[in-house]
mmCIF file of C-alpha atoms in Angstrom:
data_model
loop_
_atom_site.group_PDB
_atom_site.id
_atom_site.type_symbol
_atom_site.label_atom_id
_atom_site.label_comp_id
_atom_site.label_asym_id
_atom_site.label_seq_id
_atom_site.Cartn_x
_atom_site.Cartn_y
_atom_site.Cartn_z
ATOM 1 C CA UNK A 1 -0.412 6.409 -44.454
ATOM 2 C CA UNK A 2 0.261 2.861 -45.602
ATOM 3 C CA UNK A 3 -2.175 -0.213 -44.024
ATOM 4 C CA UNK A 4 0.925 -0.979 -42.072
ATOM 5 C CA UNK A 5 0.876 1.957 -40.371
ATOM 6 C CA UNK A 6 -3.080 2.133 -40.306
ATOM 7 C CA UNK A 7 -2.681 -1.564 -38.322
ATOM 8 C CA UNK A 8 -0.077 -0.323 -35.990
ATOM 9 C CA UNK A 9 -2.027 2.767 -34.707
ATOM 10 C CA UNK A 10 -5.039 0.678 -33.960
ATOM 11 C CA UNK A 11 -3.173 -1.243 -31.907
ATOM 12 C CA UNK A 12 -1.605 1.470 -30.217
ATOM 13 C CA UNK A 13 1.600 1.219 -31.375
ATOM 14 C CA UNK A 14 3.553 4.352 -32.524
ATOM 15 C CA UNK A 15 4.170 4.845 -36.130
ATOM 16 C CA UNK A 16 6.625 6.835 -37.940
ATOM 17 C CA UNK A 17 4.492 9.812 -38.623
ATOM 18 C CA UNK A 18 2.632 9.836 -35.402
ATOM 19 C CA UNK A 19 3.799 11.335 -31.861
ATOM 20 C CA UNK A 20 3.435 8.808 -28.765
ATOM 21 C CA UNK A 21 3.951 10.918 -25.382
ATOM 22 C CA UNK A 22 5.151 9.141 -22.680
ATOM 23 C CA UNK A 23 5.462 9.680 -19.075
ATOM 24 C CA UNK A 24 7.924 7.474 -16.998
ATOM 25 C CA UNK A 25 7.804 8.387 -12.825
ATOM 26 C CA UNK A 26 9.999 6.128 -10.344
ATOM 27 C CA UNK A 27 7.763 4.567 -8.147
ATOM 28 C CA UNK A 28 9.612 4.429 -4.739
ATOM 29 C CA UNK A 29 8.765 1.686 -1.542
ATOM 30 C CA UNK A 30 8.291 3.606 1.609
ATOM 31 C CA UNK A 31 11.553 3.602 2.915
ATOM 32 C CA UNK A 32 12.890 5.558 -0.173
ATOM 33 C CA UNK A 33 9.883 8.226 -0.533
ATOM 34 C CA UNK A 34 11.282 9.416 3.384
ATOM 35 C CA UNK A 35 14.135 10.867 2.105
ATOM 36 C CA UNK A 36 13.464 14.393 3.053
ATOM 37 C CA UNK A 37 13.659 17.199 0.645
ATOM 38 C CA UNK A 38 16.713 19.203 2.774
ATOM 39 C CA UNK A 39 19.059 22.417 1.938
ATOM 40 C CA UNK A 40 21.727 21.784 -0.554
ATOM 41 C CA UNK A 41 24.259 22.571 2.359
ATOM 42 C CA UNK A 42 22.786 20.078 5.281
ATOM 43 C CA UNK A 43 22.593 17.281 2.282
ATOM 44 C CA UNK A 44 26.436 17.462 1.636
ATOM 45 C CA UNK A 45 26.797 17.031 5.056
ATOM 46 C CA UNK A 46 24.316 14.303 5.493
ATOM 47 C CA UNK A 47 26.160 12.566 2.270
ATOM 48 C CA UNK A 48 29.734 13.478 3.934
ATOM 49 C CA UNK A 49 28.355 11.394 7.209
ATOM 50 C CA UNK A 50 27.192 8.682 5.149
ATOM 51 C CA UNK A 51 30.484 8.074 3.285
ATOM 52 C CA UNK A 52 32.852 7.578 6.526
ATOM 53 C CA UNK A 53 29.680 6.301 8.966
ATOM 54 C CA UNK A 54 27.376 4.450 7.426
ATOM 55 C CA UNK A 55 24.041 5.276 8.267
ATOM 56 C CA UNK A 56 24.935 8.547 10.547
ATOM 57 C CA UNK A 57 23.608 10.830 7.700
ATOM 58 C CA UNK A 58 20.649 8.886 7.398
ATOM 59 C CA UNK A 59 20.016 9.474 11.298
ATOM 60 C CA UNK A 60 20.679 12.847 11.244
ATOM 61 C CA UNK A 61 18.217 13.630 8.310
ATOM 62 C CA UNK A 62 15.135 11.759 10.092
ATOM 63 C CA UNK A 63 15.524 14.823 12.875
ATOM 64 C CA UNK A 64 15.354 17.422 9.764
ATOM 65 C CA UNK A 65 11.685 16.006 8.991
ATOM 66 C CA UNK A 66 10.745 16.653 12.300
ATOM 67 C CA UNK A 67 12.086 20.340 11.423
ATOM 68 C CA UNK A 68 9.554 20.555 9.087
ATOM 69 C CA UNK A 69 11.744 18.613 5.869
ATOM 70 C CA UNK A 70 9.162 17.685 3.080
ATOM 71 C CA UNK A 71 9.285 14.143 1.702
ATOM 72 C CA UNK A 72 7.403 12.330 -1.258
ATOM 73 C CA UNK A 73 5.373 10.805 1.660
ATOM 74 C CA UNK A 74 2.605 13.734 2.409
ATOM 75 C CA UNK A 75 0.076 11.517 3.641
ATOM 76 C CA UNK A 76 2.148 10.055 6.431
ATOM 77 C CA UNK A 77 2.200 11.951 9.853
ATOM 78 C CA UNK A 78 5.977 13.414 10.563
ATOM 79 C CA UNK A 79 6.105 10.838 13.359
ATOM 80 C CA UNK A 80 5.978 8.028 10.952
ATOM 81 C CA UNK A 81 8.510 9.633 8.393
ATOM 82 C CA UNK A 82 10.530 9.969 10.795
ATOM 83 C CA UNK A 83 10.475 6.359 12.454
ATOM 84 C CA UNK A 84 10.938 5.382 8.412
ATOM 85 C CA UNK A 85 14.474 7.255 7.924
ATOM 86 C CA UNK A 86 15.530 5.952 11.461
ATOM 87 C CA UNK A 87 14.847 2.457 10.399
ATOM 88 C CA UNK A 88 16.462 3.005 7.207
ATOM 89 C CA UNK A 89 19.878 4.080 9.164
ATOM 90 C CA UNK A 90 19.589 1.218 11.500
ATOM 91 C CA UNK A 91 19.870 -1.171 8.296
ATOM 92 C CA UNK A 92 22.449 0.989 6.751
ATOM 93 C CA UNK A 93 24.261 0.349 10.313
ATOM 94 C CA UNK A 94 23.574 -3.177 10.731
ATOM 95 C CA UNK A 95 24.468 -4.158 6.807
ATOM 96 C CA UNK A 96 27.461 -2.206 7.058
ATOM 97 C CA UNK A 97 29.443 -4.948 8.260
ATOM 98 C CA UNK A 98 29.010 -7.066 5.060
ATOM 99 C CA UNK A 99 29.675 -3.623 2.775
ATOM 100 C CA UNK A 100 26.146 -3.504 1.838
ATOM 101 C CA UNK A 101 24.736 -1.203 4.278
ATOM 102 C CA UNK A 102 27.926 1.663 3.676
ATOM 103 C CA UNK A 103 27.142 1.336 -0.152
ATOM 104 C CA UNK A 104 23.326 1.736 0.566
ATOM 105 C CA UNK A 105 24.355 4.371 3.007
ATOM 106 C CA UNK A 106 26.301 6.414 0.262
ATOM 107 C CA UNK A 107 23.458 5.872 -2.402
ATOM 108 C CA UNK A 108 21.028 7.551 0.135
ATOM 109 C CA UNK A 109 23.236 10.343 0.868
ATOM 110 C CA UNK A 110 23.691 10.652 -2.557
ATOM 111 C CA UNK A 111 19.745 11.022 -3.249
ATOM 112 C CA UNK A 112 19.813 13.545 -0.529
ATOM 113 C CA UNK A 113 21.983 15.725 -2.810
ATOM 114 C CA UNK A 114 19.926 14.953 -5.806
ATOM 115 C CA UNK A 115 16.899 16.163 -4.218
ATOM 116 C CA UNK A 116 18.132 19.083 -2.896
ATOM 117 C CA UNK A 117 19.815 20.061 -6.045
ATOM 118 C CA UNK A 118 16.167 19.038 -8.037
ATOM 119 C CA UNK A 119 14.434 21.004 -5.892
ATOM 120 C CA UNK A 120 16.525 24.415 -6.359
ATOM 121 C CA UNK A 121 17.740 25.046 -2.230
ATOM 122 C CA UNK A 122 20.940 26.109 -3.302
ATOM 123 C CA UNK A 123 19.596 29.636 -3.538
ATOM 124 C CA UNK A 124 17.710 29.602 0.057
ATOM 125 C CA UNK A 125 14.399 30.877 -0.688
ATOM 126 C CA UNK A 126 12.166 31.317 1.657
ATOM 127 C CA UNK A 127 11.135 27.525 2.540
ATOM 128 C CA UNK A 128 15.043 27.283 2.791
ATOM 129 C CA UNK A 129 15.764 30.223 4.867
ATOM 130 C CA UNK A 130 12.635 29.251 7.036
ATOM 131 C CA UNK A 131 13.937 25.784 7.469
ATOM 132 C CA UNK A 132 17.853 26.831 8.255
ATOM 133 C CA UNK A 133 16.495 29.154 11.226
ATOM 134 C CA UNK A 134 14.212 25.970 12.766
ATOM 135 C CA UNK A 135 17.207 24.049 12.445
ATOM 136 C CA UNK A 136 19.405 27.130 13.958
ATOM 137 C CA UNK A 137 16.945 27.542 16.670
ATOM 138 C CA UNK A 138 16.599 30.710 15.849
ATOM 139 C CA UNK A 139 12.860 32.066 15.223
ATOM 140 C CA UNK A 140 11.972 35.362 13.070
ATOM 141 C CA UNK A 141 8.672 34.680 13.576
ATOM 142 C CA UNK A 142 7.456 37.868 16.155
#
């Protein structure tokens, strides 16, 4: 190693025969850590509702964190998460009318997808298969 390098490394700077790791995570405002984690299936749908009425997927995904829906929000009570994604389709609803809202509106739907597809539901393990029969009403708990 050359004093160029030497200098660089001191300052923490990468060089060219040294490895620098580094870890980039999306810091997301409250409104955006709500989005629930949902089946693949029920986020299409969501996304779907967003694209023709803005905002109506939004609403409809605040009722799947009552149905037990994780979100990046864990140390929020389900009331609150809820209350978050119904204020977030109220301002899809009311910005709709100067575009803004429907284009937010299809961005959320499309982070639905995103997370759903991140987090593997496509395959409806058990978290998945819990959550369809809450939504289904139907309970396989005896």
């Amino acid at each position: 190693m050359d004093q160029k390098d030497t200098e660089m490394n001191e300052k923490g700077l990468a060089s060219s025969t040294s490895g620098v790791v580094i870890q980039v995570r999306e810091k997301k405002g409250p409104l955006r850590a709500a989005i629930p984690y949902m089946p693949f299936p029920v986020a299409v749908i969501c996304l779907f509702l967003n694209t023709f009425v803005p905002g109506l997927g939004t609403f409809v995904s605040a009722f799947t964190v009552l149905c037990g829906a994780r979100t990046d929000l864990p140390n929020r009570h389900m009331c609150c998460v809820f209350w978050l994604n119904i204020a977030a389709a109220f301002i899809q609803i009311l910005t709709a009318v100067v575009m803004v809202g429907w284009i937010m509106s299809i961005f959320w739907g499309m982070d639905m997808v995103i997370l759903a597809s991140k987090y593997n539901f496509l395959n409806l393990g058990t978290i998945g298969f819990h959550f369809i029969n809450q939504m289904s009403g139907i309970s396989c708990l005896h």
